[in-house]
């Protein structure tokens, strides 16, 4: 860890991209997708987060998302989310910090991050399957599966497996990663594409923060074994010391 902090002090990065996965929310009590704590009532995300599953059983899929929303509503952003939001705020005119997240839990926004790309959508938004209009889901659904005023089914406004990401999201994220001085890769197994492919666009320093080795570890300049809430705050502190000098 100390050698990574020394590299940050030497390089004084100012243009930061933080690429996050489910692991950054693990210490907020939200199960990851492939972690040992068993995700989501013994269902695999790949089995339920698909258009086919929704077509087959919209009520089951909605119940799964309602259960996840309940967990997330009860959770709080953790020290890693907060440190990243502070980095964006305090860098301000001296540089910039963009969050590119695979997560749909909305915790980066709740921590205060505004410069944010949600590659896979947001679990607290629903979309009409006919009109494609979206709406916020502030409260648990009254009826199951919920319907739009037009009578059509609503669906979670997230990207399912086999679906395209939001128009322009990957292009914007890839351009930011290619142009940044430092890419932080936090809490992702690096298994889901095209998101995981972003890491190979980094041209300068890249630091992976994960208790496990992943397929992305070898393509980062540093791989720090450990938890996001332990490692991210000292890293953002060191970035700010250098950038604001
Ligand atoms: C698509 C929203 C084009 C829904 C999610 C190559 C190119 C293109 C596509 C593919 C490809 N290869 C395969 C595909 C298909 C597929 C895919 O990638 N499949 C995988 C399973 C192999 N990709 C797609 O379908 C994508 N669409 O490509 O469109 C297209 C269109 C039509 C036909 C062909 C192509 C869409 C993918 C998006 C799916 N939606 N989420 C929902 O959430 O319900 S993905 C889901 O997985 C979440 O978003 C999650 O964030 C994401 C990735 O998982 P991770 O975040 O990495 O989480 P995971 O649990 O795996 O890992 C957690 C990590 O944290 C672990 O490493 C752990 O060690 C670490 N950790 C734990 N605790 C901590 C920690 N780290 C730090 N601190 C801690 N405390």
XYZ file of C-alpha atoms and ligand atoms in Angstrom:
325
model
C 0.000 0.000 0.000
C 2.770 2.487 0.916
C 4.463 2.077 -2.477
C 1.127 2.855 -4.180
C 0.660 5.990 -2.059
C 4.246 7.033 -2.946
C 3.437 6.570 -6.657
C 0.364 8.785 -6.255
C 2.459 11.428 -4.438
C 5.022 11.326 -7.261
C 2.531 11.333 -10.161
C 0.040 13.803 -8.570
C -2.923 12.600 -10.704
C -5.731 15.126 -11.228
C -8.001 13.426 -13.755
C -9.445 10.435 -11.931
C -11.911 7.750 -13.058
C -13.343 5.387 -10.461
C -14.757 2.188 -12.001
C -16.870 0.277 -9.486
C -18.713 -3.011 -9.134
C -20.884 -4.700 -6.535
C -17.924 -5.083 -4.143
C -17.906 -1.379 -3.270
C -21.395 -1.815 -1.775
C -20.592 -5.093 0.023
C -19.629 -3.278 3.261
C -22.965 -1.464 3.109
C -24.522 -4.899 3.559
C -25.594 -5.417 -0.051
C -24.740 -8.931 -1.342
C -22.477 -9.051 -4.397
C -23.392 -11.066 -7.457
C -20.836 -13.794 -7.232
C -19.671 -13.531 -3.653
C -19.703 -16.432 -1.216
C -22.423 -14.729 0.863
C -24.913 -16.085 -1.634
C -26.627 -13.566 -3.782
C -30.325 -12.932 -3.798
C -32.249 -15.820 -2.261
C -30.343 -18.554 -4.153
C -31.136 -17.075 -7.525
C -28.238 -16.359 -9.892
C -28.324 -12.881 -11.444
C -27.771 -14.458 -14.856
C -31.015 -16.465 -14.398
C -33.258 -13.573 -13.368
C -31.651 -10.417 -14.797
C -32.690 -11.320 -18.364
C -35.533 -10.360 -20.742
C -36.388 -14.063 -21.065
C -36.899 -14.466 -17.294
C -39.088 -11.346 -17.260
C -41.142 -12.574 -20.197
C -41.529 -15.984 -18.554
C -42.399 -14.777 -15.053
C -42.616 -10.976 -14.608
C -43.968 -11.365 -11.071
C -40.961 -13.422 -9.889
C -38.551 -10.961 -11.451
C -40.386 -8.016 -9.851
C -40.381 -9.733 -6.450
C -36.639 -10.242 -6.765
C -36.097 -6.552 -7.534
C -38.494 -5.458 -4.759
C -36.494 -7.599 -2.309
C -33.248 -6.019 -3.518
C -34.726 -2.493 -3.334
C -35.797 -3.167 0.289
C -32.231 -4.204 1.176
C -30.733 -1.196 -0.568
C -33.199 1.312 0.981
C -32.115 0.026 4.409
C -28.423 0.350 3.494
C -26.192 3.418 3.749
C -23.341 4.550 1.508
C -20.070 3.444 3.166
C -16.707 5.181 3.711
C -15.566 4.245 0.202
C -18.623 5.811 -1.484
C -18.207 8.912 0.720
C -14.462 9.262 0.017
C -15.104 9.091 -3.738
C -17.857 11.735 -3.529
C -15.495 13.972 -1.470
C -12.776 13.535 -4.100
C -15.146 14.848 -6.792
C -16.230 17.783 -4.627
C -12.753 18.853 -3.496
C -10.976 18.328 -6.820
C -13.477 20.763 -8.386
C -11.518 23.174 -10.624
C -8.126 21.510 -9.991
C -9.131 18.316 -11.763
C -12.027 15.948 -12.019
C -13.297 12.642 -10.703
C -15.792 10.614 -12.723
C -17.520 7.543 -11.317
C -18.332 4.803 -13.836
C -20.366 2.192 -12.009
C -21.818 -1.198 -12.945
C -23.983 -1.001 -9.844
C -27.694 -0.241 -9.977
C -28.025 0.481 -6.227
C -27.752 4.270 -6.434
C -25.349 4.458 -3.459
C -22.789 6.641 -5.269
C -25.487 9.262 -5.894
C -26.717 8.990 -2.285
C -23.109 9.560 -1.128
C -23.061 12.791 -3.164
C -21.366 11.764 -6.433
C -22.803 13.790 -9.329
C -20.238 13.144 -12.084
C -21.542 9.598 -12.539
C -22.235 7.104 -15.326
C -24.546 4.217 -14.334
C -23.654 1.713 -17.074
C -26.324 -0.798 -16.035
C -29.141 1.574 -15.072
C -30.750 2.133 -11.681
C -32.915 -0.243 -9.634
C -35.028 2.663 -8.338
C -36.314 3.529 -11.816
C -39.002 1.632 -13.770
C -39.734 1.790 -17.502
C -42.971 1.157 -19.414
C -42.474 -1.842 -21.716
C -44.607 -0.100 -24.381
C -44.028 3.636 -24.107
C -40.428 3.333 -22.760
C -41.215 6.215 -20.354
C -39.395 5.998 -17.005
C -40.467 6.846 -13.458
C -38.854 6.765 -10.018
C -39.797 3.943 -7.624
C -39.792 5.809 -4.323
C -42.030 3.250 -2.576
C -42.683 -0.503 -2.797
C -45.009 -1.384 -5.676
C -48.732 -1.552 -4.713
C -49.605 -4.268 -7.239
C -47.386 -7.027 -8.577
C -46.237 -6.929 -11.341
C -46.767 -3.121 -11.564
C -48.301 -1.670 -14.705
C -48.113 1.654 -16.509
C -51.224 3.844 -16.803
C -51.361 2.636 -20.419
C -51.963 -0.878 -19.106
C -48.591 -2.318 -20.173
C -46.158 -3.966 -17.770
C -43.500 -1.840 -16.134
C -39.961 -3.274 -15.949
C -36.922 -2.299 -13.869
C -34.903 0.344 -15.747
C -31.714 -1.705 -15.588
C -29.630 -3.404 -18.308
C -30.286 -7.143 -18.350
C -27.915 -9.771 -19.734
C -28.192 -9.765 -23.523
C -29.316 -6.108 -23.571
C -27.424 -3.096 -24.884
C -26.067 -0.522 -22.435
C -27.548 3.002 -22.463
C -26.680 4.819 -25.708
C -23.349 6.603 -25.429
C -22.553 5.362 -21.910
C -19.660 3.089 -22.911
C -18.289 5.629 -25.379
C -18.271 8.370 -22.725
C -16.774 6.034 -20.132
C -14.085 4.707 -22.501
C -13.038 8.241 -23.507
C -12.741 9.243 -19.836
C -10.678 6.142 -18.964
C -8.356 6.701 -21.937
C -7.792 10.318 -20.885
C -7.436 9.902 -17.118
C -4.229 10.111 -15.034
C -5.486 7.479 -12.610
C -8.085 4.710 -12.908
C -9.330 3.148 -9.670
C -10.945 -0.279 -10.199
C -12.966 -1.057 -7.068
C -14.951 -4.167 -6.174
C -15.518 -5.850 -9.504
C -14.846 -9.438 -10.553
C -14.191 -8.199 -14.097
C -16.458 -10.870 -15.584
C -19.241 -8.768 -17.100
C -18.696 -7.220 -20.518
C -18.535 -4.801 -22.190
C -18.050 -2.906 -18.863
C -14.974 -4.909 -17.791
C -13.325 -4.064 -21.121
C -12.999 -0.433 -19.981
C -9.972 -1.239 -17.809
C -7.798 -2.043 -20.834
C -8.333 1.535 -22.108
C -6.351 2.991 -19.189
C -3.034 4.508 -20.377
C -1.583 5.769 -17.107
C -1.705 4.513 -13.501
C -4.459 2.046 -12.580
C -5.094 0.611 -9.127
C -7.348 -2.363 -8.456
C -8.899 -2.619 -4.966
C -10.292 -6.093 -4.276
C -9.698 -8.770 -1.612
C -9.456 -11.285 -4.472
C -7.326 -11.467 -7.610
C -9.445 -10.986 -10.747
C -8.930 -11.181 -14.546
C -8.356 -7.399 -14.341
C -5.520 -7.561 -11.785
C -2.812 -8.200 -14.382
C -3.871 -5.230 -16.519
C -3.668 -2.755 -13.604
C -0.356 -1.121 -12.653
C -1.138 -1.955 -9.012
C -3.447 -4.565 -7.468
C -4.161 -3.861 -3.775
C -5.614 -6.838 -1.874
C -8.135 -5.444 0.597
C -11.514 -3.896 1.272
C -12.832 -0.706 -0.303
C -13.575 1.087 2.999
C -10.015 0.404 4.246
C -8.127 1.305 1.063
C -10.129 3.989 -0.766
C -10.095 6.742 1.910
C -6.252 6.892 2.212
C -5.964 6.786 -1.591
C -8.387 9.701 -2.120
C -6.685 11.616 0.737
C -3.293 11.202 -0.946
C -4.707 12.244 -4.334
C -6.138 15.438 -2.798
C -2.856 16.262 -0.991
C -1.036 16.209 -4.322
C -3.717 17.725 -6.552
C -4.552 20.678 -4.291
C -0.921 21.662 -3.608
C -24.263 -6.629 -23.828
C -27.944 -4.973 -13.966
C -24.463 -6.264 -26.145
C -29.054 -5.916 -13.649
C -26.046 -6.317 -14.723
C -18.455 -9.750 -24.508
C -18.920 -8.562 -25.072
C -20.255 -8.185 -24.910
C -21.129 -8.987 -24.167
C -20.666 -10.154 -23.608
C -19.344 -10.536 -23.768
N -19.187 -11.703 -23.113
C -20.340 -12.071 -22.528
C -21.275 -11.160 -22.823
C -22.663 -11.222 -22.373
C -22.883 -10.566 -21.016
C -21.825 -10.912 -19.998
O -20.885 -10.156 -19.790
N -21.991 -12.060 -19.342
C -21.078 -12.460 -18.297
C -21.849 -13.123 -17.157
C -20.068 -13.414 -18.917
N -22.957 -9.140 -21.145
C -24.161 -8.577 -21.431
O -25.149 -9.240 -21.668
C -24.216 -7.069 -21.473
N -24.887 -6.617 -22.661
O -23.181 -7.067 -23.964
O -25.007 -6.091 -24.876
C -25.148 -7.465 -26.708
C -26.516 -7.406 -26.878
C -27.164 -8.518 -27.431
C -26.431 -9.665 -27.757
C -25.043 -9.703 -27.532
C -24.403 -8.604 -27.001
C -25.060 -6.538 -20.315
C -24.411 -6.851 -19.016
C -25.180 -6.112 -17.879
C -25.930 -7.100 -17.041
N -26.554 -6.415 -15.915
N -26.659 -5.638 -13.741
C -29.160 -6.187 -12.170
O -28.276 -5.763 -11.393
O -30.142 -6.835 -11.793
S -24.571 -7.020 -14.445
C -24.272 -7.269 -12.794
O -22.954 -7.805 -12.751
C -24.209 -6.031 -11.934
O -24.338 -4.810 -12.617
C -22.791 -6.136 -11.343
O -22.275 -4.935 -10.952
C -22.120 -6.693 -12.530
C -20.724 -7.131 -12.498
O -20.499 -7.869 -11.363
P -19.547 -7.202 -10.273
O -20.006 -5.817 -10.023
O -18.141 -7.370 -10.707
O -19.926 -8.042 -9.012
P -19.371 -9.482 -8.592
O -20.226 -9.995 -7.494
O -19.159 -10.311 -9.815
O -17.917 -9.155 -8.001
C -17.802 -8.422 -6.795
C -16.313 -8.232 -6.548
O -16.163 -7.413 -5.383
C -15.575 -9.516 -6.279
O -14.401 -9.556 -7.079
C -15.201 -9.437 -4.785
O -13.948 -10.031 -4.519
C -15.130 -7.953 -4.577
N -15.415 -7.505 -3.219
C -16.219 -8.083 -2.291
N -16.222 -7.336 -1.156
C -15.397 -6.267 -1.388
C -14.892 -6.368 -2.694
N -14.053 -5.453 -3.225
C -13.687 -4.418 -2.439
N -14.132 -4.243 -1.172
C -14.983 -5.143 -0.620
N -15.419 -4.974 0.649
